[in-house]
PDB file of C-alpha atoms in Angstrom:
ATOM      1  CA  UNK A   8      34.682   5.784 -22.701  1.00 80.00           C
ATOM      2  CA  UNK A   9      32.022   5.493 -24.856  1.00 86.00           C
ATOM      3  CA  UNK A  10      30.572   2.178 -23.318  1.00 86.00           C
ATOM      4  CA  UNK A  11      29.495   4.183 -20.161  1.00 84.00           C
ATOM      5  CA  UNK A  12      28.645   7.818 -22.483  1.00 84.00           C
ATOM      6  CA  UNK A  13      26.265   5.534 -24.508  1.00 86.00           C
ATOM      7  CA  UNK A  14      24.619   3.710 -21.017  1.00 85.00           C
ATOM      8  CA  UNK A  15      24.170   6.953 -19.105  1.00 86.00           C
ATOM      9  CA  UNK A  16      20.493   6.479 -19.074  1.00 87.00           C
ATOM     10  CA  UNK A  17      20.484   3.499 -17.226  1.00 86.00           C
ATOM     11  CA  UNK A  18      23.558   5.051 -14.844  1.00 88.00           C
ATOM     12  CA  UNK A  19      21.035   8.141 -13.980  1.00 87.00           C
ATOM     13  CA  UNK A  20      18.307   9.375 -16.104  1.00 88.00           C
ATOM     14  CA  UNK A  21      19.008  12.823 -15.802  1.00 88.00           C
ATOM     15  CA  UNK A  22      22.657  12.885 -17.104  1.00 85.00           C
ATOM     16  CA  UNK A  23      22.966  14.233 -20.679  1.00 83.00           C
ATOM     17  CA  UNK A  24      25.538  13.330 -23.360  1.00 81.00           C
ATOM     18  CA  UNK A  25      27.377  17.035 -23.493  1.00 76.00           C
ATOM     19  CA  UNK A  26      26.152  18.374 -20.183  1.00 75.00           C
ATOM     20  CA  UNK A  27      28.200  18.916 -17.783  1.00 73.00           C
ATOM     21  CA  UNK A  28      27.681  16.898 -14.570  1.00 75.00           C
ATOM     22  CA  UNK A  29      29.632  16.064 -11.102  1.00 78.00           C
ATOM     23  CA  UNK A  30      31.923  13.493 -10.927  1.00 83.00           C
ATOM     24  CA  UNK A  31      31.295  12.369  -6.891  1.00 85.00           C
ATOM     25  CA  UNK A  32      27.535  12.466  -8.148  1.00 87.00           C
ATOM     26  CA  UNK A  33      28.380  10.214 -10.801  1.00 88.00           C
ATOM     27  CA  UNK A  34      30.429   7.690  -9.237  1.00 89.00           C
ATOM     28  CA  UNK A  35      27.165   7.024  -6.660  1.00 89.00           C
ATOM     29  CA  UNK A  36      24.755   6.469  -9.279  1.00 90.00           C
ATOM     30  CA  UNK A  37      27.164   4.315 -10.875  1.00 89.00           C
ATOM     31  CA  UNK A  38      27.831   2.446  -7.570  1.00 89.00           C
ATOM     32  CA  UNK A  39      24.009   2.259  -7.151  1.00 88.00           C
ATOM     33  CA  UNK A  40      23.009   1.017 -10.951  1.00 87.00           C
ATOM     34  CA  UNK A  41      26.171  -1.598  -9.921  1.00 87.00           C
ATOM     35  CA  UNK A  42      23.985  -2.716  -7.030  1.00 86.00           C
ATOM     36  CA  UNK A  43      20.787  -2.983  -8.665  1.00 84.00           C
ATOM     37  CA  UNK A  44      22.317  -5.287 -11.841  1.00 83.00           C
ATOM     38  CA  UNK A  45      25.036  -6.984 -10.004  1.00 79.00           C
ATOM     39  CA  UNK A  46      23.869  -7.257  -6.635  1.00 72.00           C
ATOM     40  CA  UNK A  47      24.378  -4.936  -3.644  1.00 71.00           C
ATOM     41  CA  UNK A  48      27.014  -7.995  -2.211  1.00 82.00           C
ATOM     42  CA  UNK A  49      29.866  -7.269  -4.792  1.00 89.00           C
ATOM     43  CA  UNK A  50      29.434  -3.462  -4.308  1.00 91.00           C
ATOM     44  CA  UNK A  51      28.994  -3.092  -0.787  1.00 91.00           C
ATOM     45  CA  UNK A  52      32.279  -5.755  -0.192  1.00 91.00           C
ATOM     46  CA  UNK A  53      34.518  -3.403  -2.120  1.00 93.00           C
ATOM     47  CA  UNK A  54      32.703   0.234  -1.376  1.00 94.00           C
ATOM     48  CA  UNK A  55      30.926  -0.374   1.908  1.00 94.00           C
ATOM     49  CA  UNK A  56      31.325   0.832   5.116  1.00 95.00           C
ATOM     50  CA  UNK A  57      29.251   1.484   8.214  1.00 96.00           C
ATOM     51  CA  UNK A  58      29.089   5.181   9.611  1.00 97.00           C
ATOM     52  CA  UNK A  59      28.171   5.274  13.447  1.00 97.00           C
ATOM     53  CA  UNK A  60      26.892   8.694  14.800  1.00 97.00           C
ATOM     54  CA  UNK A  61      26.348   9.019  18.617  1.00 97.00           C
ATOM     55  CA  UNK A  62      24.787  11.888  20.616  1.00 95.00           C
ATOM     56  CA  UNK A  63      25.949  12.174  24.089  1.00 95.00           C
ATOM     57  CA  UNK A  64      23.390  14.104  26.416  1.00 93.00           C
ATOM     58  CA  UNK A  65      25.263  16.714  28.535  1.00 90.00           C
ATOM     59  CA  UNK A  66      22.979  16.110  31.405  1.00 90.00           C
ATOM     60  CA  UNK A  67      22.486  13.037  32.398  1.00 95.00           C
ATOM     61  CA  UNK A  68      25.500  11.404  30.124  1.00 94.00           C
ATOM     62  CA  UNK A  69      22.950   8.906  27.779  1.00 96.00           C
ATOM     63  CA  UNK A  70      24.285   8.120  24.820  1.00 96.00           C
ATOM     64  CA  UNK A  71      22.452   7.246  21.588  1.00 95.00           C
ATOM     65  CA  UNK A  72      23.992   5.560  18.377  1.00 96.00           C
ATOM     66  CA  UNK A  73      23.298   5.011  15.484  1.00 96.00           C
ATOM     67  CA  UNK A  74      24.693   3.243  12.378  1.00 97.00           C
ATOM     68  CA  UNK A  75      24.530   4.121   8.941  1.00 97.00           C
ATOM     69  CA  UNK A  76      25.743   2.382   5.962  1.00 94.00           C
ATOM     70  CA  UNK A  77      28.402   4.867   3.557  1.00 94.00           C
ATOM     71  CA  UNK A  78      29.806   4.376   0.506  1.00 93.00           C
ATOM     72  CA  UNK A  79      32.558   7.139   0.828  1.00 93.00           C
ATOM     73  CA  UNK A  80      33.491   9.757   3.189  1.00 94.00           C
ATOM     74  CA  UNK A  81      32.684  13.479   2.697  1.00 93.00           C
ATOM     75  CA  UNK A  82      35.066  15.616   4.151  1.00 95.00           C
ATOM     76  CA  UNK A  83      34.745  19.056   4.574  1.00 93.00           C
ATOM     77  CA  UNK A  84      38.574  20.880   3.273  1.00 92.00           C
ATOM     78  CA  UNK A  85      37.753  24.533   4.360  1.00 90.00           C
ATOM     79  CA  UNK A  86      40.140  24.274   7.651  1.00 90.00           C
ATOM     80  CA  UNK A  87      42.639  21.000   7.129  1.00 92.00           C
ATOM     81  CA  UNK A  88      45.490  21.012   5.291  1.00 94.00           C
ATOM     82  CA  UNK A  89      45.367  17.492   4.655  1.00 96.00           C
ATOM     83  CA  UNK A  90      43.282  14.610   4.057  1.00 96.00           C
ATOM     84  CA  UNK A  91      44.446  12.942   7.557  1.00 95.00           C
ATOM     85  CA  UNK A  92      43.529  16.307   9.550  1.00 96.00           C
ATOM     86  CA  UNK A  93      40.308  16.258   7.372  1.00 96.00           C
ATOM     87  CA  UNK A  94      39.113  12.407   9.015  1.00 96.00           C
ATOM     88  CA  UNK A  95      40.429  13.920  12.471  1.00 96.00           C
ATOM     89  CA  UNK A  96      38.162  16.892  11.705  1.00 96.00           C
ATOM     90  CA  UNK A  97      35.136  15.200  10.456  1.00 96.00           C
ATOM     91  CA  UNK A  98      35.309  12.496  13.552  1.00 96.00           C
ATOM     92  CA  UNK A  99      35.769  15.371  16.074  1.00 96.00           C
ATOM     93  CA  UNK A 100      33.128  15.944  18.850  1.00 95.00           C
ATOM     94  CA  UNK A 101      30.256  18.818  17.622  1.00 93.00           C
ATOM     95  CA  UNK A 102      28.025  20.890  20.214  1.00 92.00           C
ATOM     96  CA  UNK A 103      24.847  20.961  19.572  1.00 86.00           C
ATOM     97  CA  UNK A 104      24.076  24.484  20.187  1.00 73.00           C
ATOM     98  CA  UNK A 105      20.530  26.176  21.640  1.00 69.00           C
ATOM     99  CA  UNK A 106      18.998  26.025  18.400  1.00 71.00           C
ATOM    100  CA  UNK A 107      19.762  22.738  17.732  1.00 73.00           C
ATOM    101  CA  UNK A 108      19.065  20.671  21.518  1.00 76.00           C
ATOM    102  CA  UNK A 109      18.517  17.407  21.741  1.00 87.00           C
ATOM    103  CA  UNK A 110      15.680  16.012  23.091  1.00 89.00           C
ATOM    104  CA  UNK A 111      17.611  13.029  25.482  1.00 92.00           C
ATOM    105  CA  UNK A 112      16.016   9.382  25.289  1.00 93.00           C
ATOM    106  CA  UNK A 113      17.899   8.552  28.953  1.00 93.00           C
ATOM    107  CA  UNK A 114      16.152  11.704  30.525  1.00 93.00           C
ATOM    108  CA  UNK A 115      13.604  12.449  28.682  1.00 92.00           C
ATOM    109  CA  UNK A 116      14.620  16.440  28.606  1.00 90.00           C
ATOM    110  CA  UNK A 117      15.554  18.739  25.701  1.00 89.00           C
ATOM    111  CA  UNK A 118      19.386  19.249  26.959  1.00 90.00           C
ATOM    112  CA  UNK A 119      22.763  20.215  25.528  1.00 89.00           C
ATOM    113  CA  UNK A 120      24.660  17.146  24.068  1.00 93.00           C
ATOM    114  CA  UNK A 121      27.445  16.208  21.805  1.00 94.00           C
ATOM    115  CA  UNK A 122      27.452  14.621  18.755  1.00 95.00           C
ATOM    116  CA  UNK A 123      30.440  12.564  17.188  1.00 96.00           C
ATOM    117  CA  UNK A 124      30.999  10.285  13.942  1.00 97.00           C
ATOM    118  CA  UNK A 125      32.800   6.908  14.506  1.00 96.00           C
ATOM    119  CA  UNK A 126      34.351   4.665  11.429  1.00 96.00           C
ATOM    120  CA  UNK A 127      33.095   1.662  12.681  1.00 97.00           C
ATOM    121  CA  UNK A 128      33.372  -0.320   9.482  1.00 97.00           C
ATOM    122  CA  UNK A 129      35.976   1.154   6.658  1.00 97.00           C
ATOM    123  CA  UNK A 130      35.906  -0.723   3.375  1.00 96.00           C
ATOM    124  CA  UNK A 131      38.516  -2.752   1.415  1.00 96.00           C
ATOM    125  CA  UNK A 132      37.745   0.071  -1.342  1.00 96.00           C
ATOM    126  CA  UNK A 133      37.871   3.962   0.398  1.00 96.00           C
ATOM    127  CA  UNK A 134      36.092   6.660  -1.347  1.00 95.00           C
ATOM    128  CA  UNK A 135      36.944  10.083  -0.018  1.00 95.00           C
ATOM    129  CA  UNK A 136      35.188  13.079  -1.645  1.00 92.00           C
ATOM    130  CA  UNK A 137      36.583  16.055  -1.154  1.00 92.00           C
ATOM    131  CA  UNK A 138      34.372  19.143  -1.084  1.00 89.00           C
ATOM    132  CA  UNK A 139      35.427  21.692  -3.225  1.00 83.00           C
ATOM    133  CA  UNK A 140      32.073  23.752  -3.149  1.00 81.00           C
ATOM    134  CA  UNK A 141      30.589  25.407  -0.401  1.00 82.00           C
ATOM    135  CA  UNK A 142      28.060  28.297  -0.280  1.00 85.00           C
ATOM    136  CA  UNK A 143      28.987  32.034   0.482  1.00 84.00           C
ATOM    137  CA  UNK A 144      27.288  32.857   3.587  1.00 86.00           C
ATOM    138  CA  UNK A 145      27.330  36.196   2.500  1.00 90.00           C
ATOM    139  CA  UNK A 146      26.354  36.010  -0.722  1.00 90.00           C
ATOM    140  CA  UNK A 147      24.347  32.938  -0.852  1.00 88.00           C
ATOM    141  CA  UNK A 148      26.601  31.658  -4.008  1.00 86.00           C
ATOM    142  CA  UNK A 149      28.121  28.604  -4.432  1.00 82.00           C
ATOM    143  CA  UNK A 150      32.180  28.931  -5.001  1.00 83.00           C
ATOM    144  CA  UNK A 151      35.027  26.800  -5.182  1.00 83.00           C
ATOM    145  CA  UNK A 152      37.215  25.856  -2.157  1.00 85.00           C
ATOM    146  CA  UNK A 153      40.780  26.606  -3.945  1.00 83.00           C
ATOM    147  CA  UNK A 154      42.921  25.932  -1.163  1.00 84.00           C
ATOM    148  CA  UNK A 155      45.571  22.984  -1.760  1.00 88.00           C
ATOM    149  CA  UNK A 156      45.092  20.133   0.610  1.00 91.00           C
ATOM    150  CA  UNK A 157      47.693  17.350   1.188  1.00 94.00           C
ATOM    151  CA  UNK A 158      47.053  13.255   0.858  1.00 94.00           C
ATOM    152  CA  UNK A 159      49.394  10.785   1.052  1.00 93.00           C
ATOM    153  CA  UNK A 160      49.804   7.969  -1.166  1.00 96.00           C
ATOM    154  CA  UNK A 161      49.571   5.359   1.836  1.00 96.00           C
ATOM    155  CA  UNK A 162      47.317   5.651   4.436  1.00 96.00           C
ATOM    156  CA  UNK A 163      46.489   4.120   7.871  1.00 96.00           C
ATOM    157  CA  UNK A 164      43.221   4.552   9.071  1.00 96.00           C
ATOM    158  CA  UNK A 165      41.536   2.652  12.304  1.00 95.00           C
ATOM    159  CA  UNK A 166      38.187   1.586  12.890  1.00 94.00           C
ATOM    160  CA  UNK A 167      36.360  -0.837  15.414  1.00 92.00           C
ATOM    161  CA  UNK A 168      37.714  -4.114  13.568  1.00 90.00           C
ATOM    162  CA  UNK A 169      41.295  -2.697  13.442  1.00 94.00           C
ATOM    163  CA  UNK A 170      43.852  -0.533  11.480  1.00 95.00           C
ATOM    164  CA  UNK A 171      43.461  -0.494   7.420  1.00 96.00           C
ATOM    165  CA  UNK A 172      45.923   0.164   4.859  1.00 97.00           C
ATOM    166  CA  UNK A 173      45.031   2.126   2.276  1.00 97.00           C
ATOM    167  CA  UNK A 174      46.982   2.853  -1.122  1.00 97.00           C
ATOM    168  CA  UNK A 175      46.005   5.921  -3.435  1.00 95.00           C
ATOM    169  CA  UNK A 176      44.798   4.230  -6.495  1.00 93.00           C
ATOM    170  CA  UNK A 177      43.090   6.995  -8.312  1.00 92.00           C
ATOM    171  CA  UNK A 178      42.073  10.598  -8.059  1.00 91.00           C
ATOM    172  CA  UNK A 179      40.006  13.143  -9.978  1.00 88.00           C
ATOM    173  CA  UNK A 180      40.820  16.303 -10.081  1.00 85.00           C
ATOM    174  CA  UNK A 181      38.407  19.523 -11.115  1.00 80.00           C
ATOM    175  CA  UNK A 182      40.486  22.285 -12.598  1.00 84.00           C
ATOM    176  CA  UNK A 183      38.806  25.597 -13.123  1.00 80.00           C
ATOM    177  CA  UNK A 184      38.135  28.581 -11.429  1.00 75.00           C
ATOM    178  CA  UNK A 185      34.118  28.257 -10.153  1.00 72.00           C
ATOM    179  CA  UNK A 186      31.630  25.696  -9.549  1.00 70.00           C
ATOM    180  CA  UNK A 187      29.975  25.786 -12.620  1.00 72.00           C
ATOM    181  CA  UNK A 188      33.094  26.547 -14.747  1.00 76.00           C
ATOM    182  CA  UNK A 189      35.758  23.963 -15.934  1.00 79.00           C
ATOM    183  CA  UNK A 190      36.707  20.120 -15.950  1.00 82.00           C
ATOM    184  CA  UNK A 191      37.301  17.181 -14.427  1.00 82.00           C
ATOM    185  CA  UNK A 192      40.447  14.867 -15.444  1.00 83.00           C
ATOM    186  CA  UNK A 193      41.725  11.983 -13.613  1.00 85.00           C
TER     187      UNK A 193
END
Protein backbone atom coordinates (compact mmCIF):
# COMPACT_ATOMS: atom_id res chain seq x y z
CA UNK A 1 0.00 0.00 0.00
CA UNK A 2 2.20 2.46 -0.94
CA UNK A 3 -0.19 5.50 -0.22
CA UNK A 4 0.17 4.80 3.59
CA UNK A 5 4.33 3.44 3.18
CA UNK A 6 4.92 6.90 1.55
CA UNK A 7 2.69 8.98 4.53
CA UNK A 8 4.24 7.14 7.47
CA UNK A 9 5.72 10.30 8.72
CA UNK A 10 2.68 11.98 9.28
CA UNK A 11 1.05 8.39 10.70
CA UNK A 12 4.05 8.37 13.47
CA UNK A 13 7.35 9.94 13.10
CA UNK A 14 9.28 7.23 14.29
CA UNK A 15 8.17 4.47 11.82
CA UNK A 16 10.77 3.74 9.10
CA UNK A 17 10.21 2.54 5.51
CA UNK A 18 11.97 -1.17 5.99
CA UNK A 19 11.86 -1.36 9.75
CA UNK A 20 10.01 -3.52 11.23
CA UNK A 21 7.22 -2.17 13.48
CA UNK A 22 3.92 -3.51 15.43
CA UNK A 23 0.87 -3.72 13.82
CA UNK A 24 -1.64 -2.92 17.13
CA UNK A 25 0.93 0.07 17.51
CA UNK A 26 0.26 1.05 14.13
CA UNK A 27 -3.33 0.87 13.83
CA UNK A 28 -3.48 3.58 17.04
CA UNK A 29 -1.35 6.05 15.51
CA UNK A 30 -3.27 5.65 12.49
CA UNK A 31 -6.58 5.98 14.42
CA UNK A 32 -5.03 9.03 16.16
CA UNK A 33 -3.49 10.94 12.85
CA UNK A 34 -7.43 9.99 11.63
CA UNK A 35 -8.59 12.11 14.55
CA UNK A 36 -6.36 14.93 14.27
CA UNK A 37 -7.15 15.46 10.16
CA UNK A 38 -10.62 14.21 10.12
CA UNK A 39 -11.93 14.97 13.36
CA UNK A 40 -12.06 12.86 16.54
CA UNK A 41 -16.25 12.55 15.71
CA UNK A 42 -15.85 10.12 12.67
CA UNK A 43 -13.20 8.06 14.57
CA UNK A 44 -14.49 7.84 17.88
CA UNK A 45 -18.31 6.87 16.23
CA UNK A 46 -16.79 3.85 14.54
CA UNK A 47 -13.69 2.95 17.13
CA UNK A 48 -14.89 4.40 20.41
CA UNK A 49 -15.86 3.04 23.43
CA UNK A 50 -15.93 3.96 27.10
CA UNK A 51 -13.95 1.67 29.64
CA UNK A 52 -15.36 1.97 33.31
CA UNK A 53 -12.99 0.73 36.14
CA UNK A 54 -14.42 0.59 39.73
CA UNK A 55 -12.62 -0.16 43.04
CA UNK A 56 -14.75 -1.57 45.68
CA UNK A 57 -13.29 -0.98 49.31
CA UNK A 58 -13.45 -4.26 51.33
CA UNK A 59 -14.19 -2.37 54.44
CA UNK A 60 -16.61 -0.19 54.42
CA UNK A 61 -18.12 -1.31 50.76
CA UNK A 62 -17.43 2.44 48.85
CA UNK A 63 -17.15 2.17 45.53
CA UNK A 64 -15.23 4.44 43.14
CA UNK A 65 -15.57 4.59 39.22
CA UNK A 66 -14.15 5.74 36.81
CA UNK A 67 -14.52 6.04 33.01
CA UNK A 68 -12.09 5.95 30.42
CA UNK A 69 -12.42 6.36 26.80
CA UNK A 70 -10.77 2.98 24.59
CA UNK A 71 -10.28 2.47 21.27
CA UNK A 72 -9.86 -1.41 21.47
CA UNK A 73 -9.66 -3.98 24.05
CA UNK A 74 -6.39 -5.60 25.22
CA UNK A 75 -6.80 -8.92 26.31
CA UNK A 76 -4.42 -10.83 27.98
CA UNK A 77 -4.38 -14.83 26.05
CA UNK A 78 -1.94 -16.55 28.56
CA UNK A 79 -4.97 -18.56 30.39
CA UNK A 80 -8.26 -18.44 27.86
CA UNK A 81 -8.75 -20.50 25.21
CA UNK A 82 -10.85 -18.17 23.49
CA UNK A 83 -11.54 -14.70 22.77
CA UNK A 84 -15.07 -14.92 24.75
CA UNK A 85 -13.24 -16.47 27.98
CA UNK A 86 -10.57 -13.71 27.31
CA UNK A 87 -13.53 -10.56 27.84
CA UNK A 88 -14.86 -12.85 30.83
CA UNK A 89 -11.25 -12.84 32.06
CA UNK A 90 -10.31 -9.32 31.55
CA UNK A 91 -13.86 -8.07 33.20
CA UNK A 92 -13.33 -10.45 36.19
CA UNK A 93 -13.02 -9.00 39.77
CA UNK A 94 -8.94 -8.42 40.80
CA UNK A 95 -7.68 -8.20 44.59
CA UNK A 96 -5.72 -5.71 45.26
CA UNK A 97 -3.16 -7.34 47.30
CA UNK A 98 -0.94 -5.75 50.48
CA UNK A 99 1.35 -4.16 48.23
CA UNK A 100 -1.01 -2.66 46.22
CA UNK A 101 -4.03 -1.20 49.02
CA UNK A 102 -6.18 1.22 48.29
CA UNK A 103 -6.43 4.17 50.04
CA UNK A 104 -10.71 4.28 50.32
CA UNK A 105 -12.39 7.80 49.50
CA UNK A 106 -15.76 6.49 51.64
CA UNK A 107 -13.46 5.76 54.75
CA UNK A 108 -10.74 7.46 54.39
CA UNK A 109 -8.39 4.21 55.32
CA UNK A 110 -5.76 2.34 53.27
CA UNK A 111 -7.94 -1.09 53.08
CA UNK A 112 -8.22 -4.18 50.91
CA UNK A 113 -10.59 -3.63 47.87
CA UNK A 114 -11.50 -5.01 44.55
CA UNK A 115 -11.08 -3.75 41.38
CA UNK A 116 -13.23 -4.66 38.19
CA UNK A 117 -13.48 -3.38 34.40
CA UNK A 118 -17.04 -2.75 33.03
CA UNK A 119 -17.84 -2.29 29.03
CA UNK A 120 -19.97 0.43 29.54
CA UNK A 121 -19.89 1.74 26.00
CA UNK A 122 -18.72 -0.94 23.10
CA UNK A 123 -18.36 0.59 19.66
CA UNK A 124 -20.10 -0.01 16.29
CA UNK A 125 -16.33 -0.89 15.19
CA UNK A 126 -14.52 -3.56 17.98
CA UNK A 127 -10.86 -3.67 18.10
CA UNK A 128 -9.53 -6.57 20.10
CA UNK A 129 -5.72 -6.90 20.41
CA UNK A 130 -4.57 -9.87 21.33
CA UNK A 131 -1.32 -10.06 23.30
CA UNK A 132 1.03 -12.26 21.95
CA UNK A 133 4.12 -10.92 24.00
CA UNK A 134 4.64 -11.04 27.49
CA UNK A 135 7.87 -10.86 29.55
CA UNK A 136 9.67 -13.97 31.15
CA UNK A 137 9.53 -13.44 34.74
CA UNK A 138 12.41 -15.44 34.95
CA UNK A 139 14.39 -14.25 32.49
CA UNK A 140 13.28 -10.78 32.08
CA UNK A 141 12.85 -11.45 28.07
CA UNK A 142 10.15 -10.71 26.07
CA UNK A 143 8.65 -14.02 24.16
CA UNK A 144 5.83 -14.91 22.19
CA UNK A 145 2.55 -16.32 23.63
CA UNK A 146 2.20 -19.40 21.01
CA UNK A 147 -0.74 -20.92 22.35
CA UNK A 148 -3.84 -21.11 19.81
CA UNK A 149 -6.81 -19.20 21.04
CA UNK A 150 -10.36 -19.57 19.58
CA UNK A 151 -12.76 -16.51 18.12
CA UNK A 152 -15.77 -16.83 16.55
CA UNK A 153 -16.84 -15.20 13.51
CA UNK A 154 -20.08 -13.69 15.27
CA UNK A 155 -20.07 -12.36 18.46
CA UNK A 156 -22.47 -11.09 21.19
CA UNK A 157 -21.14 -8.92 23.61
CA UNK A 158 -23.28 -6.74 26.36
CA UNK A 159 -22.66 -3.52 27.76
CA UNK A 160 -24.74 -0.84 29.78
CA UNK A 161 -26.79 0.31 26.55
CA UNK A 162 -27.51 -3.35 25.57
CA UNK A 163 -26.26 -6.50 23.67
CA UNK A 164 -23.99 -5.83 20.35
CA UNK A 165 -23.46 -7.92 17.45
CA UNK A 166 -20.33 -8.19 16.25
CA UNK A 167 -19.07 -9.84 12.85
CA UNK A 168 -15.25 -10.75 12.29
CA UNK A 169 -14.30 -8.47 9.54
CA UNK A 170 -10.58 -8.68 9.59
CA UNK A 171 -7.66 -10.13 11.44
CA UNK A 172 -3.87 -9.91 11.45
CA UNK A 173 -1.99 -12.49 12.15
CA UNK A 174 2.00 -12.49 13.30
CA UNK A 175 3.67 -15.68 12.19
CA UNK A 176 7.10 -16.37 13.53
CA UNK A 177 8.69 -17.85 16.27
CA UNK A 178 9.81 -14.63 18.77
CA UNK A 179 8.94 -11.16 19.34
CA UNK A 180 11.37 -9.64 17.37
CA UNK A 181 11.43 -12.34 14.62
CA UNK A 182 8.88 -12.71 11.70
CA UNK A 183 5.71 -11.08 10.00
CA UNK A 184 2.57 -9.87 10.06
CA UNK A 185 -0.12 -10.80 7.19
CA UNK A 186 -3.71 -10.19 7.28
Amino acid sequence: PSGIVGRLKSIAKHFRIGRQEDSHEFLRFLLEAMQKREGATMVNDLFGGLLESTVKCQQCGHVSRCRDPMMDLSLDIRQAANVEAAIQQFCQPEKLSQSARYRCEGCGQTVAAAKQFHLHQLPACLTIHLKRFSVNLHTGYPVKVNREVGFAEQMELADATGLHHYRLYALIVHEGSGCNVGHYHA
